[in-house]
PDB file of C-alpha atoms and ligand atoms in Angstrom:
ATOM      1  CA  UNK A   1     112.220 101.471 105.105  1.00  0.00           C
ATOM      2  CA  UNK A   2     111.647  97.799 104.195  1.00  0.00           C
ATOM      3  CA  UNK A   3     107.956  98.366 104.784  1.00  0.00           C
ATOM      4  CA  UNK A   4     107.455 101.176 102.285  1.00  0.00           C
ATOM      5  CA  UNK A   5     104.416 100.982 100.020  1.00  0.00           C
ATOM      6  CA  UNK A   6     102.685 103.220  97.463  1.00  0.00           C
ATOM      7  CA  UNK A   7      98.907 103.105  96.944  1.00  0.00           C
ATOM      8  CA  UNK A   8      98.531 105.452  93.950  1.00  0.00           C
ATOM      9  CA  UNK A   9     100.508 104.730  90.757  1.00  0.00           C
ATOM     10  CA  UNK A  10      99.895 105.180  87.002  1.00  0.00           C
ATOM     11  CA  UNK A  11     101.254 103.151  84.068  1.00  0.00           C
ATOM     12  CA  UNK A  12     101.125 103.406  80.274  1.00  0.00           C
ATOM     13  CA  UNK A  13      97.618 101.911  80.499  1.00  0.00           C
ATOM     14  CA  UNK A  14      96.625 105.530  81.274  1.00  0.00           C
ATOM     15  CA  UNK A  15      98.851 108.614  81.474  1.00  0.00           C
ATOM     16  CA  UNK A  16     101.971 107.192  83.129  1.00  0.00           C
ATOM     17  CA  UNK A  17     105.126 106.719  81.068  1.00  0.00           C
ATOM     18  CA  UNK A  18     106.350 103.396  82.525  1.00  0.00           C
ATOM     19  CA  UNK A  19     104.841 100.062  81.532  1.00  0.00           C
ATOM     20  CA  UNK A  20     103.440  97.860  84.314  1.00  0.00           C
ATOM     21  CA  UNK A  21     106.576  95.688  84.025  1.00  0.00           C
ATOM     22  CA  UNK A  22     108.858  98.734  84.355  1.00  0.00           C
ATOM     23  CA  UNK A  23     106.897  99.769  87.469  1.00  0.00           C
ATOM     24  CA  UNK A  24     107.535  96.350  89.002  1.00  0.00           C
ATOM     25  CA  UNK A  25     111.239  96.734  88.188  1.00  0.00           C
ATOM     26  CA  UNK A  26     111.374 100.194  89.754  1.00  0.00           C
ATOM     27  CA  UNK A  27     109.413  99.086  92.844  1.00  0.00           C
ATOM     28  CA  UNK A  28     111.941  96.249  93.206  1.00  0.00           C
ATOM     29  CA  UNK A  29     114.870  98.643  92.871  1.00  0.00           C
ATOM     30  CA  UNK A  30     113.360 100.910  95.555  1.00  0.00           C
ATOM     31  CA  UNK A  31     112.606  97.885  97.754  1.00  0.00           C
ATOM     32  CA  UNK A  32     108.882  98.616  98.035  1.00  0.00           C
ATOM     33  CA  UNK A  33     106.830  95.959  99.758  1.00  0.00           C
ATOM     34  CA  UNK A  34     103.647  96.728  97.821  1.00  0.00           C
ATOM     35  CA  UNK A  35     102.193  99.130  95.291  1.00  0.00           C
ATOM     36  CA  UNK A  36      98.719  99.638  93.870  1.00  0.00           C
ATOM     37  CA  UNK A  37      98.321 100.173  90.148  1.00  0.00           C
ATOM     38  CA  UNK A  38      95.590 102.827  89.894  1.00  0.00           C
ATOM     39  CA  UNK A  39      95.246 103.884  86.270  1.00  0.00           C
ATOM     40  CA  UNK A  40      92.518 106.334  85.245  1.00  0.00           C
ATOM     41  CA  UNK A  41      89.281 104.451  84.471  1.00  0.00           C
ATOM     42  CA  UNK A  42      91.014 101.200  83.451  1.00  0.00           C
ATOM     43  CA  UNK A  43      92.440  97.990  84.890  1.00  0.00           C
ATOM     44  CA  UNK A  44      94.166  97.105  81.613  1.00  0.00           C
ATOM     45  CA  UNK A  45      97.697  97.206  83.119  1.00  0.00           C
ATOM     46  CA  UNK A  46      97.034  94.957  86.103  1.00  0.00           C
ATOM     47  CA  UNK A  47      97.524  91.496  84.588  1.00  0.00           C
ATOM     48  CA  UNK A  48     100.920  92.524  83.216  1.00  0.00           C
ATOM     49  CA  UNK A  49     101.960  93.948  86.611  1.00  0.00           C
ATOM     50  CA  UNK A  50     100.873  90.793  88.473  1.00  0.00           C
ATOM     51  CA  UNK A  51     102.704  88.604  85.989  1.00  0.00           C
ATOM     52  CA  UNK A  52     105.885  90.700  86.142  1.00  0.00           C
ATOM     53  CA  UNK A  53     105.851  90.603  89.954  1.00  0.00           C
ATOM     54  CA  UNK A  54     105.302  86.824  89.995  1.00  0.00           C
ATOM     55  CA  UNK A  55     108.300  86.389  87.680  1.00  0.00           C
ATOM     56  CA  UNK A  56     110.696  89.090  88.867  1.00  0.00           C
ATOM     57  CA  UNK A  57     109.884  89.640  92.527  1.00  0.00           C
ATOM     58  CA  UNK A  58     107.325  87.387  94.219  1.00  0.00           C
ATOM     59  CA  UNK A  59     107.890  89.314  97.502  1.00  0.00           C
ATOM     60  CA  UNK A  60     106.343  92.398  95.938  1.00  0.00           C
ATOM     61  CA  UNK A  61     102.591  92.721  96.439  1.00  0.00           C
ATOM     62  CA  UNK A  62     100.810  94.285  93.471  1.00  0.00           C
ATOM     63  CA  UNK A  63      97.403  95.580  94.532  1.00  0.00           C
ATOM     64  CA  UNK A  64      94.815  95.809  91.733  1.00  0.00           C
ATOM     65  CA  UNK A  65      93.383  99.324  91.736  1.00  0.00           C
ATOM     66  CA  UNK A  66      91.809 102.090  89.697  1.00  0.00           C
ATOM     67  CA  UNK A  67      91.316 105.875  89.832  1.00  0.00           C
ATOM     68  CA  UNK A  68      87.834 107.046  88.877  1.00  0.00           C
ATOM     69  CA  UNK A  69      86.931 110.625  87.917  1.00  0.00           C
ATOM     70  CA  UNK A  70      83.623 111.806  89.310  1.00  0.00           C
ATOM     71  CA  UNK A  71      81.830 115.113  89.582  1.00  0.00           C
ATOM     72  CA  UNK A  72      80.679 116.904  92.737  1.00  0.00           C
ATOM     73  CA  UNK A  73      80.531 120.487  94.035  1.00  0.00           C
ATOM     74  CA  UNK A  74      81.441 121.751  90.546  1.00  0.00           C
ATOM     75  CA  UNK A  75      84.731 119.885  90.696  1.00  0.00           C
ATOM     76  CA  UNK A  76      86.486 116.862  89.219  1.00  0.00           C
ATOM     77  CA  UNK A  77      86.714 114.558  92.270  1.00  0.00           C
ATOM     78  CA  UNK A  78      88.892 111.439  92.091  1.00  0.00           C
ATOM     79  CA  UNK A  79      88.081 108.215  93.918  1.00  0.00           C
ATOM     80  CA  UNK A  80      90.750 105.516  94.121  1.00  0.00           C
ATOM     81  CA  UNK A  81      89.640 101.880  94.418  1.00  0.00           C
ATOM     82  CA  UNK A  82      92.056  99.391  95.992  1.00  0.00           C
ATOM     83  CA  UNK A  83      92.102  95.605  95.917  1.00  0.00           C
ATOM     84  CA  UNK A  84      89.187  95.411  93.539  1.00  0.00           C
ATOM     85  CA  UNK A  85      87.967  92.202  92.011  1.00  0.00           C
ATOM     86  CA  UNK A  86      88.779  93.564  88.593  1.00  0.00           C
ATOM     87  CA  UNK A  87      87.320  90.578  86.739  1.00  0.00           C
ATOM     88  CA  UNK A  88      83.839  91.175  88.115  1.00  0.00           C
ATOM     89  CA  UNK A  89      81.621  91.607  85.012  1.00  0.00           C
ATOM     90  CA  UNK A  90      79.515  94.292  86.730  1.00  0.00           C
ATOM     91  CA  UNK A  91      82.661  96.246  87.617  1.00  0.00           C
ATOM     92  CA  UNK A  92      84.021  96.051  84.055  1.00  0.00           C
ATOM     93  CA  UNK A  93      80.651  97.130  82.664  1.00  0.00           C
ATOM     94  CA  UNK A  94      80.677 100.229  84.916  1.00  0.00           C
ATOM     95  CA  UNK A  95      84.289 100.967  83.965  1.00  0.00           C
ATOM     96  CA  UNK A  96      83.292 100.886  80.329  1.00  0.00           C
ATOM     97  CA  UNK A  97      80.611 103.501  81.083  1.00  0.00           C
ATOM     98  CA  UNK A  98      83.278 105.686  82.703  1.00  0.00           C
ATOM     99  CA  UNK A  99      85.503 105.368  79.650  1.00  0.00           C
ATOM    100  CA  UNK A 100      82.607 106.161  77.340  1.00  0.00           C
ATOM    101  CA  UNK A 101      81.856 109.339  79.247  1.00  0.00           C
ATOM    102  CA  UNK A 102      85.568 110.211  78.954  1.00  0.00           C
ATOM    103  CA  UNK A 103      85.499 109.623  75.194  1.00  0.00           C
ATOM    104  CA  UNK A 104      82.427 111.831  74.778  1.00  0.00           C
ATOM    105  CA  UNK A 105      84.199 114.526  76.806  1.00  0.00           C
ATOM    106  CA  UNK A 106      87.406 114.133  74.772  1.00  0.00           C
ATOM    107  CA  UNK A 107      85.507 114.537  71.490  1.00  0.00           C
ATOM    108  CA  UNK A 108      83.995 117.800  72.731  1.00  0.00           C
ATOM    109  CA  UNK A 109      87.421 119.069  73.817  1.00  0.00           C
ATOM    110  CA  UNK A 110      88.937 118.116  70.464  1.00  0.00           C
ATOM    111  CA  UNK A 111      86.165 120.054  68.725  1.00  0.00           C
ATOM    112  CA  UNK A 112      86.862 123.129  70.870  1.00  0.00           C
ATOM    113  CA  UNK A 113      90.580 122.864  70.080  1.00  0.00           C
ATOM    114  CA  UNK A 114      89.768 122.626  66.369  1.00  0.00           C
ATOM    115  CA  UNK A 115      87.663 125.770  66.712  1.00  0.00           C
ATOM    116  CA  UNK A 116      90.771 127.656  67.845  1.00  0.00           C
ATOM    117  CA  UNK A 117      92.575 126.307  64.747  1.00  0.00           C
ATOM    118  CA  UNK A 118      94.517 123.482  66.333  1.00  0.00           C
ATOM    119  CA  UNK A 119      95.105 120.527  64.047  1.00  0.00           C
ATOM    120  CA  UNK A 120      93.937 117.656  66.273  1.00  0.00           C
ATOM    121  CA  UNK A 121      91.583 114.671  65.944  1.00  0.00           C
ATOM    122  CA  UNK A 122      90.774 111.317  67.553  1.00  0.00           C
ATOM    123  CA  UNK A 123      92.873 109.653  64.877  1.00  0.00           C
ATOM    124  CA  UNK A 124      96.084 111.626  65.442  1.00  0.00           C
ATOM    125  CA  UNK A 125      95.853 110.938  69.209  1.00  0.00           C
ATOM    126  CA  UNK A 126      95.343 107.235  68.529  1.00  0.00           C
ATOM    127  CA  UNK A 127      98.361 107.304  66.164  1.00  0.00           C
ATOM    128  CA  UNK A 128     100.557 109.003  68.741  1.00  0.00           C
ATOM    129  CA  UNK A 129      99.498 107.103  71.871  1.00  0.00           C
ATOM    130  CA  UNK A 130      97.919 103.853  70.712  1.00  0.00           C
ATOM    131  CA  UNK A 131      94.948 102.229  72.345  1.00  0.00           C
ATOM    132  CA  UNK A 132      95.138 103.655  75.855  1.00  0.00           C
ATOM    133  CA  UNK A 133      92.847 105.759  78.054  1.00  0.00           C
ATOM    134  CA  UNK A 134      93.362 109.237  76.604  1.00  0.00           C
ATOM    135  CA  UNK A 135      93.562 111.915  79.301  1.00  0.00           C
ATOM    136  CA  UNK A 136      94.270 115.619  79.200  1.00  0.00           C
ATOM    137  CA  UNK A 137      97.907 114.728  79.926  1.00  0.00           C
ATOM    138  CA  UNK A 138      98.029 113.051  76.489  1.00  0.00           C
ATOM    139  CA  UNK A 139      96.384 116.028  74.801  1.00  0.00           C
ATOM    140  CA  UNK A 140      98.942 118.298  76.506  1.00  0.00           C
ATOM    141  CA  UNK A 141     101.767 116.121  75.169  1.00  0.00           C
ATOM    142  CA  UNK A 142     100.310 116.280  71.674  1.00  0.00           C
ATOM    143  CA  UNK A 143     100.002 120.087  71.834  1.00  0.00           C
ATOM    144  CA  UNK A 144     103.621 120.296  72.956  1.00  0.00           C
ATOM    145  CA  UNK A 145     104.957 117.913  70.300  1.00  0.00           C
ATOM    146  CA  UNK A 146     103.141 119.860  67.596  1.00  0.00           C
ATOM    147  CA  UNK A 147     104.567 123.141  68.880  1.00  0.00           C
ATOM    148  CA  UNK A 148     101.323 124.743  70.087  1.00  0.00           C
ATOM    149  CA  UNK A 149     102.766 125.174  73.598  1.00  0.00           C
ATOM    150  CA  UNK A 150     106.338 125.428  74.928  1.00  0.00           C
ATOM    151  CA  UNK A 151     105.876 122.668  77.492  1.00  0.00           C
ATOM    152  CA  UNK A 152     103.072 120.355  78.583  1.00  0.00           C
ATOM    153  CA  UNK A 153     102.212 122.437  81.655  1.00  0.00           C
ATOM    154  CA  UNK A 154     101.459 125.510  79.533  1.00  0.00           C
ATOM    155  CA  UNK A 155      98.693 123.532  77.782  1.00  0.00           C
ATOM    156  CA  UNK A 156      96.544 123.584  80.940  1.00  0.00           C
ATOM    157  CA  UNK A 157      96.079 127.311  81.668  1.00  0.00           C
ATOM    158  CA  UNK A 158      95.986 128.103  77.932  1.00  0.00           C
ATOM    159  CA  UNK A 159      93.715 125.371  76.630  1.00  0.00           C
ATOM    160  CA  UNK A 160      92.588 122.361  78.647  1.00  0.00           C
ATOM    161  CA  UNK A 161      93.010 123.029  82.373  1.00  0.00           C
ATOM    162  CA  UNK A 162      89.874 123.229  84.553  1.00  0.00           C
ATOM    163  CA  UNK A 163      88.042 126.364  83.421  1.00  0.00           C
ATOM    164  CA  UNK A 164      90.388 127.049  80.435  1.00  0.00           C
ATOM    165  CA  UNK A 165      88.804 127.872  77.030  1.00  0.00           C
ATOM    166  CA  UNK A 166      88.825 124.337  75.582  1.00  0.00           C
ATOM    167  CA  UNK A 167      88.077 122.488  78.815  1.00  0.00           C
ATOM    168  CA  UNK A 168      84.950 120.344  78.965  1.00  0.00           C
ATOM    169  CA  UNK A 169      83.935 118.679  82.245  1.00  0.00           C
ATOM    170  CA  UNK A 170      83.104 114.989  82.437  1.00  0.00           C
ATOM    171  CA  UNK A 171      79.573 113.598  82.585  1.00  0.00           C
ATOM    172  CA  UNK A 172      78.014 113.823  85.979  1.00  0.00           C
ATOM    173  CA  UNK A 173      78.989 110.601  87.740  1.00  0.00           C
ATOM    174  CA  UNK A 174      78.813 111.199  91.499  1.00  0.00           C
ATOM    175  CA  UNK A 175      81.462 110.052  94.007  1.00  0.00           C
ATOM    176  CA  UNK A 176      78.883 107.772  95.654  1.00  0.00           C
ATOM    177  CA  UNK A 177      78.486 105.900  92.322  1.00  0.00           C
ATOM    178  CA  UNK A 178      82.229 105.243  92.257  1.00  0.00           C
ATOM    179  CA  UNK A 179      82.265 104.255  95.950  1.00  0.00           C
ATOM    180  CA  UNK A 180      79.436 101.790  95.427  1.00  0.00           C
ATOM    181  CA  UNK A 181      80.979 100.311  92.299  1.00  0.00           C
ATOM    182  CA  UNK A 182      84.342  99.777  94.041  1.00  0.00           C
ATOM    183  CA  UNK A 183      82.764  98.219  97.124  1.00  0.00           C
ATOM    184  CA  UNK A 184      80.555  95.942  95.041  1.00  0.00           C
ATOM    185  CA  UNK A 185      83.803  94.635  93.532  1.00  0.00           C
ATOM    186  CA  UNK A 186      85.066  94.020  97.114  1.00  0.00           C
ATOM    187  CA  UNK A 187      87.445  96.966  96.965  1.00  0.00           C
ATOM    188  CA  UNK A 188      88.301  99.796  99.329  1.00  0.00           C
ATOM    189  CA  UNK A 189      87.153 103.315  98.298  1.00  0.00           C
ATOM    190  CA  UNK A 190      89.536 106.232  98.951  1.00  0.00           C
ATOM    191  CA  UNK A 191      89.084 109.961  98.353  1.00  0.00           C
ATOM    192  CA  UNK A 192      92.206 110.782  96.305  1.00  0.00           C
ATOM    193  CA  UNK A 193      94.333 113.880  97.031  1.00  0.00           C
ATOM    194  CA  UNK A 194      91.760 115.741  99.182  1.00  0.00           C
ATOM    195  CA  UNK A 195      93.785 118.963  99.142  1.00  0.00           C
ATOM    196  CA  UNK A 196      93.841 119.312  95.370  1.00  0.00           C
ATOM    197  CA  UNK A 197      90.218 120.398  94.964  1.00  0.00           C
ATOM    198  CA  UNK A 198      90.603 123.991  96.102  1.00  0.00           C
ATOM    199  CA  UNK A 199      88.025 123.670  98.861  1.00  0.00           C
ATOM    200  CA  UNK A 200      88.361 125.919 101.892  1.00  0.00           C
ATOM    201  CA  UNK A 201      89.039 123.838 104.981  1.00  0.00           C
ATOM    202  CA  UNK A 202      85.413 124.084 106.154  1.00  0.00           C
ATOM    203  CA  UNK A 203      84.127 123.157 102.663  1.00  0.00           C
ATOM    204  CA  UNK A 204      86.464 120.163 102.619  1.00  0.00           C
ATOM    205  CA  UNK A 205      85.257 119.101 106.039  1.00  0.00           C
ATOM    206  CA  UNK A 206      81.605 119.283 104.896  1.00  0.00           C
ATOM    207  CA  UNK A 207      82.426 117.342 101.759  1.00  0.00           C
ATOM    208  CA  UNK A 208      84.345 114.625 103.608  1.00  0.00           C
ATOM    209  CA  UNK A 209      81.531 114.330 106.131  1.00  0.00           C
ATOM    210  CA  UNK A 210      79.066 113.853 103.263  1.00  0.00           C
ATOM    211  CA  UNK A 211      81.258 111.155 101.655  1.00  0.00           C
ATOM    212  CA  UNK A 212      81.658 109.438 105.028  1.00  0.00           C
ATOM    213  CA  UNK A 213      77.837 109.195 105.067  1.00  0.00           C
ATOM    214  CA  UNK A 214      78.083 107.611 101.621  1.00  0.00           C
ATOM    215  CA  UNK A 215      80.295 104.813 102.944  1.00  0.00           C
ATOM    216  CA  UNK A 216      83.690 106.158 101.848  1.00  0.00           C
ATOM    217  CA  UNK A 217      86.394 104.008 103.489  1.00  0.00           C
ATOM    218  CA  UNK A 218      89.430 106.282 103.601  1.00  0.00           C
ATOM    219  CA  UNK A 219      91.131 109.508 102.560  1.00  0.00           C
ATOM    220  CA  UNK A 220      94.527 109.808 100.928  1.00  0.00           C
ATOM    221  CA  UNK A 221      96.152 111.688 103.783  1.00  0.00           C
ATOM    222  CA  UNK A 222      99.733 110.942 102.700  1.00  0.00           C
ATOM    223  CA  UNK A 223     100.333 112.472  99.261  1.00  0.00           C
ATOM    224  CA  UNK A 224     103.256 113.786  97.196  1.00  0.00           C
ATOM    225  CA  UNK A 225     101.941 117.304  96.774  1.00  0.00           C
ATOM    226  CA  UNK A 226     101.190 117.830 100.480  1.00  0.00           C
ATOM    227  CA  UNK A 227     102.834 120.819 102.105  1.00  0.00           C
ATOM    228  CA  UNK A 228     104.027 121.013 105.707  1.00  0.00           C
ATOM    229  CA  UNK A 229     101.191 120.203 108.100  1.00  0.00           C
ATOM    230  CA  UNK A 230      98.845 118.869 105.418  1.00  0.00           C
ATOM    231  CA  UNK A 231      99.370 115.195 106.261  1.00  0.00           C
ATOM    232  CA  UNK A 232      98.626 115.821 109.923  1.00  0.00           C
ATOM    233  CA  UNK A 233      95.536 117.909 109.063  1.00  0.00           C
ATOM    234  CA  UNK A 234      94.191 115.130 106.833  1.00  0.00           C
ATOM    235  CA  UNK A 235      94.878 112.488 109.479  1.00  0.00           C
ATOM    236  CA  UNK A 236      92.891 114.501 112.019  1.00  0.00           C
ATOM    237  CA  UNK A 237      90.084 115.047 109.511  1.00  0.00           C
ATOM    238  CA  UNK A 238      89.939 111.290 108.837  1.00  0.00           C
ATOM    239  CA  UNK A 239      89.772 110.598 112.549  1.00  0.00           C
ATOM    240  CA  UNK A 240      86.864 113.015 113.058  1.00  0.00           C
ATOM    241  CA  UNK A 241      84.767 111.078 110.539  1.00  0.00           C
ATOM    242  CA  UNK A 242      86.012 107.620 111.421  1.00  0.00           C
ATOM    243  CA  UNK A 243      87.728 107.171 108.065  1.00  0.00           C
ATOM    244  CA  UNK A 244      90.869 105.151 107.456  1.00  0.00           C
ATOM    245  CA  UNK A 245      94.075 106.497 105.939  1.00  0.00           C
ATOM    246  CA  UNK A 246      95.620 105.864 102.564  1.00  0.00           C
ATOM    247  CA  UNK A 247      98.731 107.215 100.920  1.00  0.00           C
ATOM    248  CA  UNK A 248     100.307 107.374  97.512  1.00  0.00           C
ATOM    249  CA  UNK A 249     102.757 109.226  95.322  1.00  0.00           C
ATOM    250  CA  UNK A 250     100.500 109.554  92.233  1.00  0.00           C
ATOM    251  CA  UNK A 251     103.598 108.500  90.290  1.00  0.00           C
ATOM    252  CA  UNK A 252     103.264 109.111  86.510  1.00  0.00           C
ATOM    253  CA  UNK A 253     106.904 108.695  85.337  1.00  0.00           C
ATOM    254  CA  UNK A 254     107.974 111.564  83.075  1.00  0.00           C
ATOM    255  CA  UNK A 255     104.442 113.033  83.017  1.00  0.00           C
ATOM    256  CA  UNK A 256     105.223 114.302  86.535  1.00  0.00           C
ATOM    257  CA  UNK A 257     109.032 114.214  86.634  1.00  0.00           C
ATOM    258  CA  UNK A 258     109.471 115.571  90.165  1.00  0.00           C
ATOM    259  CA  UNK A 259     107.527 112.681  91.719  1.00  0.00           C
ATOM    260  CA  UNK A 260     109.329 109.455  92.583  1.00  0.00           C
ATOM    261  CA  UNK A 261     107.636 106.085  93.057  1.00  0.00           C
ATOM    262  CA  UNK A 262     107.141 105.404  96.787  1.00  0.00           C
ATOM    263  CA  UNK A 263     108.899 108.620  97.818  1.00  0.00           C
ATOM    264  CA  UNK A 264     106.915 111.427  96.154  1.00  0.00           C
ATOM    265  CA  UNK A 265     108.970 114.585  96.515  1.00  0.00           C
ATOM    266  CA  UNK A 266     110.937 112.945  99.321  1.00  0.00           C
ATOM    267  CA  UNK A 267     108.101 113.896 101.653  1.00  0.00           C
ATOM    268  CA  UNK A 268     106.178 110.624 101.953  1.00  0.00           C
ATOM    269  CA  UNK A 269     106.837 107.299 103.630  1.00  0.00           C
ATOM    270  CA  UNK A 270     103.823 105.000 103.697  1.00  0.00           C
ATOM    271  CA  UNK A 271     104.251 101.949 105.936  1.00  0.00           C
ATOM    272  CA  UNK A 272     102.683  98.588 105.131  1.00  0.00           C
ATOM    273  CA  UNK A 273     100.526  98.925 108.276  1.00  0.00           C
ATOM    274  CA  UNK A 274      98.446 101.541 106.396  1.00  0.00           C
ATOM    275  CA  UNK A 275      97.482  98.898 103.870  1.00  0.00           C
ATOM    276  CA  UNK A 276      96.848  96.242 106.505  1.00  0.00           C
ATOM    277  CA  UNK A 277      94.404  98.581 108.300  1.00  0.00           C
ATOM    278  CA  UNK A 278      92.724  99.615 105.082  1.00  0.00           C
ATOM    279  CA  UNK A 279      92.210  96.098 103.861  1.00  0.00           C
ATOM    280  CA  UNK A 280      90.236  95.336 107.007  1.00  0.00           C
ATOM    281  CA  UNK A 281      87.513  97.709 105.697  1.00  0.00           C
TER     282      UNK A 281
HETATM  283  P1  LIG B   1      91.631 113.900  82.644  1.00  0.00           P
HETATM  284  O1  LIG B   1      91.452 112.646  83.468  1.00  0.00           O
HETATM  285  O2  LIG B   1      91.496 113.655  81.176  1.00  0.00           O
HETATM  286  O3  LIG B   1      90.781 115.036  83.127  1.00  0.00           O
HETATM  287  O4  LIG B   1      93.143 114.326  82.803  1.00  0.00           O
HETATM  288  C1  LIG B   1      93.652 114.498  84.065  1.00  0.00           C
HETATM  289  C2  LIG B   1      95.164 114.370  84.020  1.00  0.00           C
HETATM  290  O5  LIG B   1      95.697 115.519  83.374  1.00  0.00           O
HETATM  291  C3  LIG B   1      95.714 114.387  85.420  1.00  0.00           C
HETATM  292  O6  LIG B   1      95.786 113.101  85.991  1.00  0.00           O
HETATM  293  C4  LIG B   1      97.079 114.968  85.203  1.00  0.00           C
HETATM  294  O7  LIG B   1      97.946 113.934  84.731  1.00  0.00           O
HETATM  295  C5  LIG B   1      96.845 115.966  84.088  1.00  0.00           C
HETATM  296  N1  LIG B   1      96.551 117.337  84.573  1.00  0.00           N
HETATM  297  C6  LIG B   1      95.352 117.876  84.874  1.00  0.00           C
HETATM  298  N2  LIG B   1      95.478 119.197  85.234  1.00  0.00           N
HETATM  299  C7  LIG B   1      96.799 119.482  85.143  1.00  0.00           C
HETATM  300  C8  LIG B   1      97.594 120.665  85.340  1.00  0.00           C
HETATM  301  N3  LIG B   1      97.042 121.831  85.707  1.00  0.00           N
HETATM  302  N4  LIG B   1      98.933 120.569  85.129  1.00  0.00           N
HETATM  303  C9  LIG B   1      99.501 119.397  84.735  1.00  0.00           C
HETATM  304  N5  LIG B   1      98.808 118.254  84.521  1.00  0.00           N
HETATM  305  C10 LIG B   1      97.490 118.292  84.718  1.00  0.00           C
HETATM  306 MN1  LIG B   2      96.956 111.392  85.525  1.00  0.00          MN
HETATM  307 MN1  LIG B   3      93.802 112.187  90.518  1.00  0.00          MN
HETATM  308 MN1  LIG B   4      96.322 109.719  89.909  1.00  0.00          MN
END
């Protein structure tokens, strides 16, 4: 219990609803030993989290991280980077390219939404959310607040979910680009939530084997949305390709209200030893 950690967490720097300081407070309340802040395409929340931990709970290890969206096999594949040297100029330059590709994608999605007579623009999103990395979760919130959908989840199948009418995929950055960029910043590269990509099990195995050949360090075997047996399956898959294990809740605060920091849906318990092993990569 005392050893519990969480290696996949979002703050208000992307689409989470808690500030980095509030995350530190919650991690303290839940007695976590460490958590990684892994916002989408940004490290903007990390300094605040490190500062809050130093002031409020020096025992708590805050691991600088990031979650990068890449494209492979016709899918949006997420790679988490852990313990990155976030101040590396090369790393920040690459991150900026990721955010630019996101902004280009967002503009195209906004245009498609306008074409179906939705009153939306860059400016109204900036007004509502401020200067943060705008994701589809933000667009869903906007559509809900303006009454276009009954709840934020409805926005995905109707408008902006993968394959929905106003969805636009990201530019084609490959997982190996993200892996390289993370490792060049001395970080550990993890395939996030391997079971969320709708691969068949043999397709997933082929894909993981390919990423293992591209120097992937680990797969996120322990994950909030896992069903019975999934964690064990992913652990065996990792073993077959000599990959390490990671684990995280993918906590987003009220964006994903059924997921609790460090505990997921009550189905995860990630010991500190997972991080110790991973860091040896
Ligand atoms: P983006 O990075 O802009 O593609 O947005 C991805 C984010 O949108 C995810 O991290 C989730 O927070 C949210 N999201 C994507 N698909 C769904 C879905 N079907 N239901 C609820 N949230 C989703
Ligand atoms: Mn998200
Ligand atoms: Mn993800
Ligand atoms: Mn995530």
